[in-house]
Short mmCIF file of C-alpha atoms in Angstrom, two decimals:
data_model
loop_
_atom_site.label_atom_id
_atom_site.label_comp_id
_atom_site.label_asym_id
_atom_site.label_seq_id
_atom_site.Cartn_x
_atom_site.Cartn_y
_atom_site.Cartn_z
CA LEU A 234 -229.01 54.25 -121.09
CA GLU A 235 -230.44 57.73 -120.77
CA THR A 236 -229.10 61.06 -122.01
CA GLU A 237 -230.69 64.45 -122.31
CA ALA A 238 -230.83 64.13 -126.08
CA LEU A 239 -231.98 60.53 -126.46
CA LYS A 240 -233.43 57.82 -124.28
CA PHE A 241 -232.91 54.10 -124.87
CA LYS A 242 -234.62 51.31 -122.98
CA TYR A 243 -233.91 47.62 -123.43
CA THR A 244 -234.15 44.33 -121.50
CA VAL A 245 -231.70 41.41 -121.60
CA THR A 246 -233.03 37.98 -120.55
CA MET A 247 -230.54 35.21 -119.71
CA THR A 248 -231.19 31.66 -118.51
CA ALA A 249 -229.04 29.14 -116.67
CA ALA A 250 -228.46 27.39 -120.00
CA ASP A 251 -226.96 30.62 -121.40
CA VAL A 252 -224.62 31.11 -118.46
CA SER A 253 -223.54 27.60 -117.58
CA PRO A 254 -221.32 26.61 -120.53
CA ARG A 255 -219.40 29.88 -120.59
CA SER A 256 -218.85 30.38 -116.85
CA ALA A 257 -218.21 26.78 -115.77
CA LEU A 258 -215.06 26.37 -113.69
CA ALA A 259 -214.90 22.62 -114.27
CA THR A 260 -215.97 20.01 -116.77
CA LEU A 261 -216.97 16.56 -115.51
CA THR A 262 -217.06 13.85 -118.18
CA LEU A 263 -218.44 10.38 -117.49
CA SER A 264 -220.42 7.59 -119.10
CA ALA A 265 -224.12 6.99 -118.50
CA SER A 266 -223.29 3.58 -117.00
CA THR A 267 -220.88 5.15 -114.48
CA LEU A 268 -223.53 7.71 -113.54
CA SER A 269 -226.15 5.02 -112.91
CA SER A 270 -223.80 2.72 -110.96
CA ASP A 271 -222.28 5.38 -108.68
CA PRO A 272 -225.08 7.10 -106.71
CA LEU A 273 -222.69 9.30 -104.72
CA LEU A 274 -221.01 10.68 -107.84
CA ALA A 275 -224.45 11.26 -109.37
CA LEU A 276 -225.69 13.14 -106.28
CA VAL A 277 -222.60 15.36 -106.07
CA ALA A 278 -222.67 16.10 -109.80
CA THR A 279 -226.34 17.07 -109.59
CA ILE A 280 -225.95 19.25 -106.49
CA CYS A 281 -222.92 21.12 -107.88
CA PRO A 282 -223.92 24.64 -108.94
CA PRO A 283 -224.66 24.47 -112.69
CA TYR A 284 -222.89 27.80 -113.24
CA GLN A 285 -219.66 26.30 -111.87
CA THR A 286 -219.76 22.77 -113.27
CA LYS A 287 -220.44 21.48 -116.76
CA VAL A 288 -221.39 17.79 -116.77
CA ILE A 289 -221.01 15.78 -119.98
CA VAL A 290 -222.75 12.39 -119.88
CA SER A 291 -221.48 10.21 -122.71
CA LYS A 292 -223.41 7.27 -124.15
CA LYS A 293 -220.13 5.43 -124.74
CA LYS A 294 -219.79 2.62 -122.23
CA ASN A 295 -215.99 2.93 -122.15
CA GLU A 296 -215.94 6.71 -121.70
CA PRO A 297 -213.31 7.35 -118.97
CA LEU A 298 -214.25 9.37 -115.91
CA SER A 299 -212.45 12.73 -115.80
CA LEU A 300 -212.65 16.18 -114.24
CA THR A 301 -210.95 19.11 -115.97
CA ILE A 302 -210.28 22.32 -114.04
CA GLY A 303 -208.26 24.81 -116.05
CA PRO A 304 -205.18 23.02 -117.45
CA ASP A 305 -205.44 20.10 -114.99
CA THR A 306 -207.36 16.85 -115.52
CA MET A 307 -208.14 14.24 -112.85
CA THR A 308 -209.17 10.66 -113.57
CA HIS A 309 -209.29 9.04 -110.10
CA ARG A 310 -212.86 8.81 -108.85
CA ASN A 311 -212.14 9.62 -105.16
CA ALA A 312 -209.95 12.61 -106.04
CA ILE A 313 -212.65 13.92 -108.38
CA LEU A 314 -215.30 13.74 -105.64
CA ARG A 315 -213.09 15.52 -103.11
CA SER A 316 -212.24 18.23 -105.63
CA LEU A 317 -215.90 18.82 -106.53
CA CYS A 318 -216.78 19.09 -102.84
CA GLY A 319 -213.78 21.22 -101.90
CA SER A 320 -211.31 23.71 -103.27
CA GLY A 321 -211.89 22.71 -106.92
CA MET A 322 -215.29 24.42 -106.74
CA HIS A 323 -214.17 27.17 -104.33
CA ASN A 324 -215.70 25.14 -101.46
CA ALA A 325 -219.24 25.67 -102.75
CA LEU A 326 -220.27 22.24 -101.40
CA ASP A 327 -218.49 22.77 -98.08
CA SER A 328 -219.91 26.14 -97.09
CA LEU A 329 -222.99 27.03 -95.07
CA GLY A 330 -225.82 28.47 -97.16
CA SER A 331 -224.55 27.28 -100.53
CA SER A 332 -224.92 23.51 -100.02
CA PRO A 333 -227.47 21.20 -98.36
CA LEU A 334 -224.55 19.43 -96.64
CA LEU A 335 -220.97 20.29 -95.66
CA PHE A 336 -219.52 17.45 -97.71
CA LEU A 337 -216.04 17.86 -96.20
CA GLY A 338 -217.31 18.71 -92.73
CA GLY A 339 -216.56 22.40 -93.21
CA HIS A 340 -212.83 21.65 -93.09
CA SER A 341 -211.86 22.41 -96.70
CA ALA A 342 -211.20 26.15 -96.48
CA SER A 343 -209.57 26.05 -93.04
CA SER A 344 -207.24 23.21 -94.04
CA PHE A 345 -205.63 25.27 -96.83
CA ALA A 346 -201.85 25.49 -96.39
CA GLY A 347 -202.17 23.84 -92.97
CA ALA A 348 -204.02 26.83 -91.48
CA SER A 349 -205.86 24.50 -89.10
CA PRO A 350 -204.11 21.26 -88.04
CA VAL A 351 -207.46 19.78 -86.98
CA SER A 352 -209.00 20.46 -90.39
CA SER A 353 -205.89 19.18 -92.19
CA LEU A 354 -206.15 15.90 -90.28
CA ALA A 355 -209.89 15.71 -91.01
CA ILE A 356 -209.32 16.11 -94.78
CA ALA A 357 -206.60 13.43 -94.64
CA GLY A 358 -209.03 11.21 -92.73
CA ILE A 359 -211.72 11.67 -95.38
CA SER A 360 -209.22 10.52 -98.02
CA SER A 361 -208.25 7.45 -95.96
CA TRP A 362 -211.83 6.43 -95.25
CA MET A 363 -212.73 6.75 -98.94
CA SER A 364 -209.87 4.33 -99.64
CA VAL A 365 -211.44 1.95 -97.12
CA ALA A 366 -214.74 2.26 -99.02
CA SER A 367 -212.93 1.37 -102.26
CA SER A 368 -211.50 -1.75 -100.58
CA ILE A 369 -214.98 -2.77 -99.41
CA ARG A 370 -216.30 -2.48 -102.97
CA GLU A 371 -213.58 -4.81 -104.21
CA GLY A 372 -214.02 -7.23 -101.28
CA SER A 373 -216.81 -9.50 -100.07
CA ALA A 374 -219.55 -9.66 -97.45
CA ASP A 375 -216.98 -11.12 -95.03
CA ASP A 376 -215.04 -7.84 -95.22
CA VAL A 377 -218.22 -5.92 -94.41
CA SER A 378 -218.83 -8.06 -91.32
CA ALA A 379 -215.33 -7.44 -90.00
CA LEU A 380 -215.65 -3.70 -90.69
CA ILE A 381 -218.99 -3.42 -88.87
CA GLY A 382 -217.43 -4.87 -85.73
CA GLN A 383 -214.57 -2.36 -85.94
CA LEU A 384 -216.90 0.56 -86.61
CA ASN A 385 -218.95 -0.16 -83.51
CA GLY A 386 -215.90 0.42 -81.34
CA TYR A 387 -214.76 3.38 -83.40
CA PHE A 388 -218.14 5.12 -83.16
CA SER A 389 -218.39 4.60 -79.40
CA THR A 390 -216.61 7.97 -79.01
CA ARG A 391 -217.42 9.58 -82.38
CA SER A 392 -220.49 10.47 -84.39
CA PHE A 393 -218.91 10.21 -87.83
CA VAL A 394 -215.62 9.06 -89.37
CA VAL A 395 -214.02 12.53 -89.00
CA PRO A 396 -214.93 15.45 -86.69
CA SER A 397 -218.15 16.82 -88.16
CA ALA A 398 -221.69 17.77 -87.17
CA ALA A 399 -223.16 15.61 -89.95
CA PRO A 400 -222.07 12.81 -92.29
CA THR A 401 -219.28 13.79 -94.67
CA LEU A 402 -218.37 12.60 -98.16
CA ALA A 403 -216.35 9.78 -96.56
CA ASP A 404 -219.30 8.64 -94.40
CA LEU A 405 -221.62 8.51 -97.39
CA ASP A 406 -219.05 6.74 -99.58
CA LEU A 407 -218.41 4.09 -96.91
CA TYR A 408 -222.15 3.65 -96.28
CA LEU A 409 -222.88 3.13 -99.98
CA ALA A 410 -219.98 0.66 -100.28
CA ILE A 411 -221.44 -1.36 -97.39
CA VAL A 412 -225.06 -1.43 -98.61
CA ALA A 413 -223.88 -2.32 -102.13
CA LYS A 414 -222.55 -5.57 -100.65
CA VAL A 415 -225.08 -6.27 -97.88
CA SER A 416 -228.52 -4.76 -97.20
CA GLY A 417 -231.95 -5.47 -95.76
CA GLU A 418 -232.34 -8.44 -93.43
CA GLU A 419 -228.78 -9.62 -94.08
CA LEU A 420 -227.40 -6.26 -92.93
CA GLU A 421 -229.79 -6.26 -89.95
CA SER A 422 -228.43 -9.66 -88.89
CA MET A 423 -224.85 -8.54 -89.38
CA VAL A 424 -225.27 -5.33 -87.36
CA GLY A 425 -227.19 -7.06 -84.57
CA SER A 426 -226.59 -5.31 -81.26
CA SER A 427 -223.84 -3.01 -82.60
CA VAL A 428 -225.79 0.07 -81.58
CA ASN A 429 -223.11 2.59 -82.55
CA THR A 430 -222.81 1.20 -86.08
CA ARG A 431 -226.61 1.05 -86.37
CA ARG A 432 -226.96 4.70 -85.37
CA TRP A 433 -224.35 5.70 -87.96
CA LEU A 434 -226.00 3.65 -90.73
CA VAL A 435 -229.43 5.16 -90.00
CA GLN A 436 -228.01 8.71 -90.04
CA CYS A 437 -226.14 8.18 -93.32
CA GLY A 438 -229.22 6.67 -94.96
CA ALA A 439 -231.39 9.60 -93.86
CA THR A 440 -228.80 12.12 -95.09
CA LEU A 441 -228.66 10.46 -98.51
CA GLU A 442 -232.46 10.64 -98.80
CA ASP A 443 -232.33 14.39 -98.02
CA LEU A 444 -229.60 14.86 -100.63
CA ALA A 445 -231.69 12.98 -103.21
CA ILE A 446 -234.51 15.48 -102.61
CA ALA A 447 -232.10 18.40 -103.04
CA ALA A 448 -230.68 16.82 -106.21
CA ALA A 449 -234.17 16.40 -107.66
CA LYS A 450 -234.72 20.15 -107.30
CA ASN A 451 -231.55 20.79 -109.31
CA ALA A 452 -232.48 18.31 -112.06
CA GLU A 453 -234.11 21.04 -114.16
CA TYR A 454 -230.76 22.80 -114.50
CA SER A 455 -228.29 19.91 -114.30
CA LYS A 456 -230.18 17.67 -116.77
CA ILE A 457 -228.85 14.68 -114.81
CA PRO A 458 -231.33 11.83 -114.12
CA ALA A 459 -232.40 11.50 -110.49
CA SER A 460 -230.28 8.96 -108.61
CA LYS A 461 -231.85 6.23 -106.51
CA VAL A 462 -230.55 5.80 -102.96
CA PRO A 463 -229.79 2.09 -102.29
CA LYS A 464 -231.66 0.35 -99.50
CA GLY A 465 -229.80 -0.08 -96.21
CA LEU A 466 -231.24 -1.31 -92.92
CA ASN A 467 -234.88 -2.40 -92.79
CA SER A 468 -236.79 0.40 -91.10
CA LYS A 469 -239.15 -0.83 -88.39
CA PRO A 470 -241.97 0.99 -86.59
CA ARG A 471 -240.82 2.53 -83.32
CA PRO A 472 -243.81 3.57 -81.19
CA LEU A 473 -243.36 6.35 -78.68
CA PRO A 474 -242.68 5.18 -75.10
CA MET A 475 -245.59 4.97 -72.69
CA PHE A 476 -245.26 5.95 -69.04
CA PHE A 477 -247.27 4.65 -66.10
CA TYR A 478 -247.39 5.75 -62.46
CA GLY A 479 -247.81 2.21 -61.16
CA ASP A 480 -251.32 2.57 -59.76
CA GLU A 481 -253.15 1.96 -63.05
CA ASP A 482 -255.60 -0.90 -63.42
CA GLU A 483 -254.09 -4.03 -65.03
CA SER A 484 -256.50 -3.84 -67.95
CA VAL A 485 -255.28 -0.33 -68.82
CA VAL A 486 -251.66 -1.50 -69.03
CA ALA A 487 -252.68 -4.61 -71.00
CA ALA A 488 -254.71 -2.54 -73.46
CA ALA A 489 -251.77 -0.16 -74.03
CA ALA A 490 -249.38 -3.08 -74.61
CA SER A 491 -251.84 -4.63 -77.04
CA ALA A 492 -252.07 -1.39 -78.99
CA VAL A 493 -248.27 -1.16 -79.29
CA ALA A 494 -247.98 -4.80 -80.37
CA SER A 495 -250.71 -4.34 -82.96
CA ALA A 496 -249.12 -1.19 -84.35
CA THR A 497 -245.74 -2.88 -84.86
CA ALA A 498 -247.00 -6.29 -86.04
CA PRO A 499 -247.73 -6.97 -89.74
CA ALA A 500 -251.38 -7.29 -90.68
CA ASP A 501 -252.77 -10.76 -91.46
CA LYS A 502 -253.86 -11.85 -94.91
CA LYS A 503 -257.39 -10.58 -94.43
CA GLY A 504 -256.14 -7.30 -93.02
CA LYS A 505 -258.25 -7.70 -89.90
CA GLY A 506 -256.32 -9.30 -87.03
CA SER A 507 -253.96 -6.65 -85.77
CA SER A 508 -256.09 -3.69 -86.80
CA ALA A 509 -259.10 -5.09 -84.94
CA LYS A 510 -257.03 -5.57 -81.80
CA ALA A 511 -255.65 -2.05 -82.09
CA ALA A 512 -259.14 -0.66 -82.49
CA GLY A 513 -260.33 -2.57 -79.42
CA ALA A 514 -257.42 -1.35 -77.34
CA ALA A 515 -257.77 2.21 -78.55
CA SER A 516 -261.45 2.23 -77.63
CA GLY A 517 -260.48 1.55 -74.02
CA GLY A 518 -262.14 -1.87 -73.85
CA GLY A 519 -258.96 -3.63 -72.60
CA ILE A 520 -259.12 -7.40 -72.18
CA SER A 521 -261.60 -9.40 -70.15
CA ASP A 522 -260.89 -12.09 -67.55
CA GLU A 523 -262.00 -14.74 -70.05
CA GLN A 524 -259.50 -13.42 -72.60
CA LYS A 525 -256.70 -13.45 -70.00
CA LYS A 526 -257.52 -17.05 -69.06
CA ALA A 527 -257.65 -18.21 -72.69
CA ALA A 528 -254.33 -16.51 -73.44
CA ALA A 529 -252.67 -18.15 -70.42
CA GLU A 530 -253.95 -21.60 -71.45
CA LYS A 531 -252.69 -21.07 -74.98
CA ARG A 532 -249.22 -20.08 -73.76
CA ALA A 533 -249.03 -23.09 -71.45
CA LYS A 534 -250.04 -25.45 -74.25
CA LYS A 535 -247.49 -23.98 -76.62
CA ALA A 536 -244.72 -24.24 -74.01
CA ALA A 537 -245.57 -27.88 -73.35
CA GLU A 538 -245.47 -28.73 -77.07
CA LYS A 539 -242.12 -26.98 -77.44
CA ALA A 540 -240.63 -28.85 -74.47
CA ALA A 541 -241.85 -32.20 -75.79
CA LYS A 542 -240.45 -31.51 -79.25
CA LYS A 543 -237.07 -30.53 -77.80
CA LYS A 544 -236.97 -33.69 -75.68
CA ASP A 545 -237.56 -35.92 -78.72
CA GLN A 546 -234.77 -34.34 -80.79
CA PRO A 547 -231.49 -36.34 -80.94
CA LYS A 548 -228.35 -34.61 -79.66
CA VAL A 549 -225.97 -33.30 -82.29
CA ASN A 550 -222.22 -33.88 -82.05
CA ALA A 551 -220.62 -30.45 -82.45
CA ASN A 552 -217.30 -32.02 -83.53
CA LYS A 553 -218.81 -33.62 -86.64
CA GLY A 554 -220.27 -30.58 -88.34
CA GLY A 555 -223.91 -29.59 -88.53
CA ALA A 556 -223.70 -28.00 -85.08
CA PRO A 557 -226.53 -25.74 -84.03
CA ALA A 558 -225.84 -22.01 -84.33
CA ALA A 559 -225.56 -21.68 -80.52
CA GLU A 560 -222.63 -24.13 -80.50
CA LEU A 561 -220.78 -22.63 -83.45
CA ASN A 562 -217.12 -21.97 -82.60
CA VAL A 563 -213.77 -21.22 -84.18
CA SER A 564 -213.10 -24.89 -84.99
CA ALA A 565 -215.42 -24.38 -87.97
CA LEU A 566 -212.66 -22.28 -89.58
CA ASP A 567 -209.75 -23.91 -91.42
CA ILE A 568 -206.84 -21.57 -90.62
CA ARG A 569 -203.46 -22.84 -91.80
CA VAL A 570 -199.83 -21.77 -91.96
CA GLY A 571 -198.77 -20.63 -95.43
CA LYS A 572 -195.89 -18.95 -97.24
CA ILE A 573 -196.21 -16.32 -99.97
CA VAL A 574 -193.90 -17.66 -102.69
CA LYS A 575 -194.85 -15.11 -105.33
CA ALA A 576 -196.49 -11.68 -105.26
CA TRP A 577 -197.33 -9.13 -107.94
CA GLU A 578 -199.45 -6.00 -108.34
CA HIS A 579 -203.01 -6.41 -109.61
CA GLU A 580 -203.17 -5.01 -113.13
CA SER A 581 -206.32 -2.94 -112.64
CA SER A 582 -206.68 -2.37 -108.89
CA GLU A 583 -204.37 -0.06 -106.98
CA LYS A 584 -205.38 -1.74 -103.69
CA LEU A 585 -204.70 -5.41 -104.40
CA TRP A 586 -201.67 -7.68 -104.24
CA CYS A 587 -201.97 -10.96 -106.15
CA GLU A 588 -200.20 -13.84 -104.42
CA GLU A 589 -199.35 -17.50 -104.76
CA VAL A 590 -199.37 -19.02 -101.28
CA ASP A 591 -197.83 -22.42 -100.48
CA LEU A 592 -200.12 -24.29 -98.07
CA GLY A 593 -198.53 -27.70 -98.56
CA GLU A 594 -201.36 -28.83 -100.83
CA GLU A 595 -200.82 -31.40 -103.59
CA THR A 596 -202.49 -29.08 -106.09
CA GLY A 597 -199.73 -26.52 -105.56
CA PRO A 598 -199.81 -22.93 -104.28
CA ARG A 599 -203.16 -21.17 -103.99
CA LYS A 600 -203.89 -17.89 -105.72
CA ILE A 601 -205.14 -15.26 -103.27
CA ALA A 602 -205.78 -11.52 -103.64
CA SER A 603 -205.25 -9.21 -100.64
CA GLY A 604 -206.02 -5.49 -100.30
CA LEU A 605 -202.62 -4.68 -98.80
CA ARG A 606 -200.91 -2.44 -101.38
CA ALA A 607 -201.36 0.60 -99.14
CA PHE A 608 -199.56 -1.12 -96.26
CA TYR A 609 -196.91 -3.46 -97.70
CA LYS A 610 -194.33 -3.23 -100.47
CA PHE A 611 -193.20 -6.08 -102.71
CA ASP A 612 -190.21 -6.98 -100.52
CA ASP A 613 -192.52 -7.25 -97.50
CA MET A 614 -194.74 -9.73 -99.35
CA GLN A 615 -192.24 -12.08 -100.94
CA ASN A 616 -191.47 -15.26 -98.89
CA ARG A 617 -193.62 -14.02 -96.00
CA MET A 618 -194.99 -16.63 -93.58
CA VAL A 619 -198.69 -15.95 -93.01
CA LEU A 620 -201.94 -17.38 -91.65
CA VAL A 621 -204.56 -18.22 -94.29
CA LEU A 622 -208.28 -18.86 -93.87
CA CYS A 623 -208.62 -21.77 -96.31
CA ASN A 624 -212.26 -22.89 -96.28
CA LEU A 625 -213.63 -19.93 -98.22
CA LYS A 626 -215.12 -20.44 -101.67
CA ALA A 627 -213.03 -19.17 -104.56
CA ARG A 628 -214.32 -15.83 -105.84
CA PRO A 629 -213.04 -13.13 -108.22
CA LEU A 630 -211.55 -9.98 -106.67
CA GLY A 631 -211.11 -7.37 -109.34
CA GLY A 632 -211.27 -10.18 -111.91
CA PHE A 633 -208.53 -12.19 -110.15
CA PRO A 634 -209.57 -15.70 -108.93
CA SER A 635 -208.93 -15.59 -105.17
CA HIS A 636 -209.24 -18.76 -103.07
CA GLY A 637 -208.75 -17.95 -99.39
CA MET A 638 -207.89 -14.99 -97.18
CA VAL A 639 -204.53 -13.89 -95.80
CA LEU A 640 -205.33 -12.86 -92.21
CA CYS A 641 -204.18 -9.49 -90.87
CA ALA A 642 -204.71 -7.42 -87.73
CA SER A 643 -206.07 -3.89 -88.24
CA ASN A 644 -206.96 -0.97 -86.01
CA ALA A 645 -210.42 0.57 -85.76
CA ASP A 646 -210.06 3.14 -88.54
CA HIS A 647 -208.08 0.76 -90.79
CA THR A 648 -205.09 3.09 -90.97
CA GLY A 649 -202.80 0.41 -89.56
CA VAL A 650 -202.61 -3.18 -90.82
CA GLU A 651 -200.21 -5.98 -89.79
CA PHE A 652 -199.87 -9.57 -90.95
CA ALA A 653 -201.04 -12.23 -88.50
CA VAL A 654 -198.07 -14.61 -88.54
CA PRO A 655 -197.13 -18.02 -87.13
CA PRO A 656 -194.09 -18.38 -84.84
CA GLU A 657 -190.71 -19.35 -86.26
CA GLY A 658 -190.56 -23.10 -86.83
CA ALA A 659 -194.25 -23.56 -87.70
CA LYS A 660 -194.78 -26.01 -90.56
CA ILE A 661 -196.31 -24.97 -93.87
CA GLY A 662 -199.82 -26.39 -94.18
CA GLU A 663 -200.19 -26.90 -90.41
CA ARG A 664 -203.68 -26.11 -89.08
CA VAL A 665 -203.77 -23.76 -86.08
CA THR A 666 -205.70 -24.74 -82.95
CA PHE A 667 -207.59 -23.01 -80.15
CA GLU A 668 -207.57 -24.95 -76.88
CA GLY A 669 -211.01 -26.19 -75.92
CA PHE A 670 -212.41 -25.75 -79.43
CA GLU A 671 -211.50 -28.95 -81.23
CA GLY A 672 -213.35 -30.14 -84.30
CA GLU A 673 -213.23 -30.53 -88.06
CA PRO A 674 -213.62 -27.39 -90.21
CA GLU A 675 -216.85 -26.84 -92.11
CA PRO A 676 -216.86 -27.27 -95.92
CA GLU A 677 -216.45 -24.16 -98.08
CA ASN A 678 -220.04 -24.10 -99.35
CA LYS A 679 -221.44 -24.22 -95.81
CA VAL A 680 -219.12 -21.44 -94.61
CA ALA A 681 -220.50 -19.27 -97.39
CA LYS A 682 -224.16 -20.31 -97.12
CA LYS A 683 -224.40 -20.10 -93.33
CA LYS A 684 -222.13 -17.02 -93.14
CA ILE A 685 -220.01 -18.82 -90.57
CA PHE A 686 -216.97 -16.54 -90.83
CA ILE A 687 -219.20 -13.47 -90.56
CA LYS A 688 -220.58 -14.81 -87.26
CA LEU A 689 -217.20 -15.80 -85.82
CA ALA A 690 -215.06 -12.88 -87.06
CA PRO A 691 -216.01 -10.30 -84.37
CA ASP A 692 -214.28 -12.45 -81.70
CA LEU A 693 -211.11 -13.09 -83.72
CA LYS A 694 -208.71 -10.43 -82.43
CA THR A 695 -205.32 -9.71 -80.93
CA ASP A 696 -205.01 -9.35 -77.17
CA GLY A 697 -203.04 -6.78 -75.20
CA ASN A 698 -199.80 -8.57 -76.13
CA GLY A 699 -200.58 -8.63 -79.85
CA GLU A 700 -201.27 -12.39 -79.81
CA VAL A 701 -204.09 -13.79 -81.95
CA VAL A 702 -207.05 -15.02 -79.87
CA TRP A 703 -210.66 -16.10 -80.32
CA LYS A 704 -212.78 -15.22 -77.27
CA GLY A 705 -209.54 -14.88 -75.33
CA VAL A 706 -208.19 -18.34 -76.30
CA LYS A 707 -204.80 -18.19 -78.02
CA CYS A 708 -204.23 -19.28 -81.62
CA MET A 709 -201.53 -21.99 -81.47
CA THR A 710 -199.27 -23.98 -83.79
CA SER A 711 -196.87 -26.78 -82.88
CA ALA A 712 -194.16 -24.11 -82.56
CA GLY A 713 -196.11 -21.73 -80.33
CA VAL A 714 -198.61 -18.88 -80.38
CA CYS A 715 -199.47 -16.76 -83.46
CA LYS A 716 -199.37 -12.96 -83.28
CA ALA A 717 -199.49 -9.70 -85.22
CA VAL A 718 -196.09 -9.33 -86.85
CA ASN A 719 -195.30 -6.04 -85.08
CA GLY A 720 -197.38 -6.73 -81.98
CA MET A 721 -200.47 -4.63 -82.79
CA ALA A 722 -202.61 -4.98 -79.66
CA ASN A 723 -206.42 -5.14 -79.31
CA ALA A 724 -206.98 -5.23 -83.06
CA GLN A 725 -209.52 -7.03 -85.24
CA VAL A 726 -208.15 -9.99 -87.24
CA SER A 727 -209.68 -10.68 -90.65
#
């Protein structure tokens, strides 16, 4: 402040710590255990501008999760995440320049009051897909397998779960739910040749790694510990393609192939084998005629030993269990007709129905939990005739002991679900059949250990008429063919 009579000069220094508590628009309260077990919530909380969000990490294990904005308080985890990424923070995490990622695909502002129908649908889709992620967390690896098959078809015409140039909050939530259940080699085996799902998984994993780097930069201000991104698919070396005109010498092509094989193969115990070959190939030495001859003799010897070993092996009867993986078929599954005689809401999960299902067993009705609350009301459940996959090991779902799976048909984005039901007149406890695939079902422990349902589930579907089929063969009872209750066509059954 300067005047003609007197001059004053002063400097005011303020830090983020001075500004944050007084100017925060929202207060996020959670326990340290919740922060460590929910990497997506931890990343979002860390990336949120510290001058807009105050994060309170409590050491109490039972501290409830909550987000307070003005007079309103939220306690549902998915709603809290969407609010932090959207209008609750004035779209700071969904605007170019202010966030490392458009967490809601850039749709938050334009969806306000229905300004853009496309954006409104995208925001609704994000909410639905986050509900799917919650169901996966409460389910099992079998649910992941069925979902991966559905996602491959869904992503054949889409890059991400909703229209967006990059993964959204829903993509990352679904990805983390999947890798929390299955990862590494098991996930590699499950994905297999589902190229669309693989591409999506790789992109989501890479995006999460970028977000972790951005979160680490904010750690100084947020005071939130850095979150660790869970492992997904096993990354493998992918050498650049090599092109040839066709007139190269054979040794040149062989040397190039050897270099690629050496680069992608693991080193031996002494660390010499592959690296030595790579060095030889890189030096342009190629392979000599003697080396070619020795390699050919070695391959011939190995093929002869393999043929002799195969000839000496006894044939296995596929109808008596223990069938080789190549002969595995739907007869390994014990699918029976059942009736829901009692249903009630799960006390702590908003997704699950708890059921007692009569399967004609001497031990009485089985207890089964199904994630169908979003699709069926109590009156739809009670006394419903259903198909049940019986040879699954009992496991807790949300703390409820569930022994079996009520089969349903569902569309690609899991917004529509219908019971798979037997025809009128089918007998309770009757095992369904698939013509041409006769055999005794595998025991529960083998179904779990060998992941039999995971391998067979992608081919268990409804056809164009809504009838349940496995590889096109109809699912039959003594009273006729089984189907989706409302005729949902070309849907996955799980």
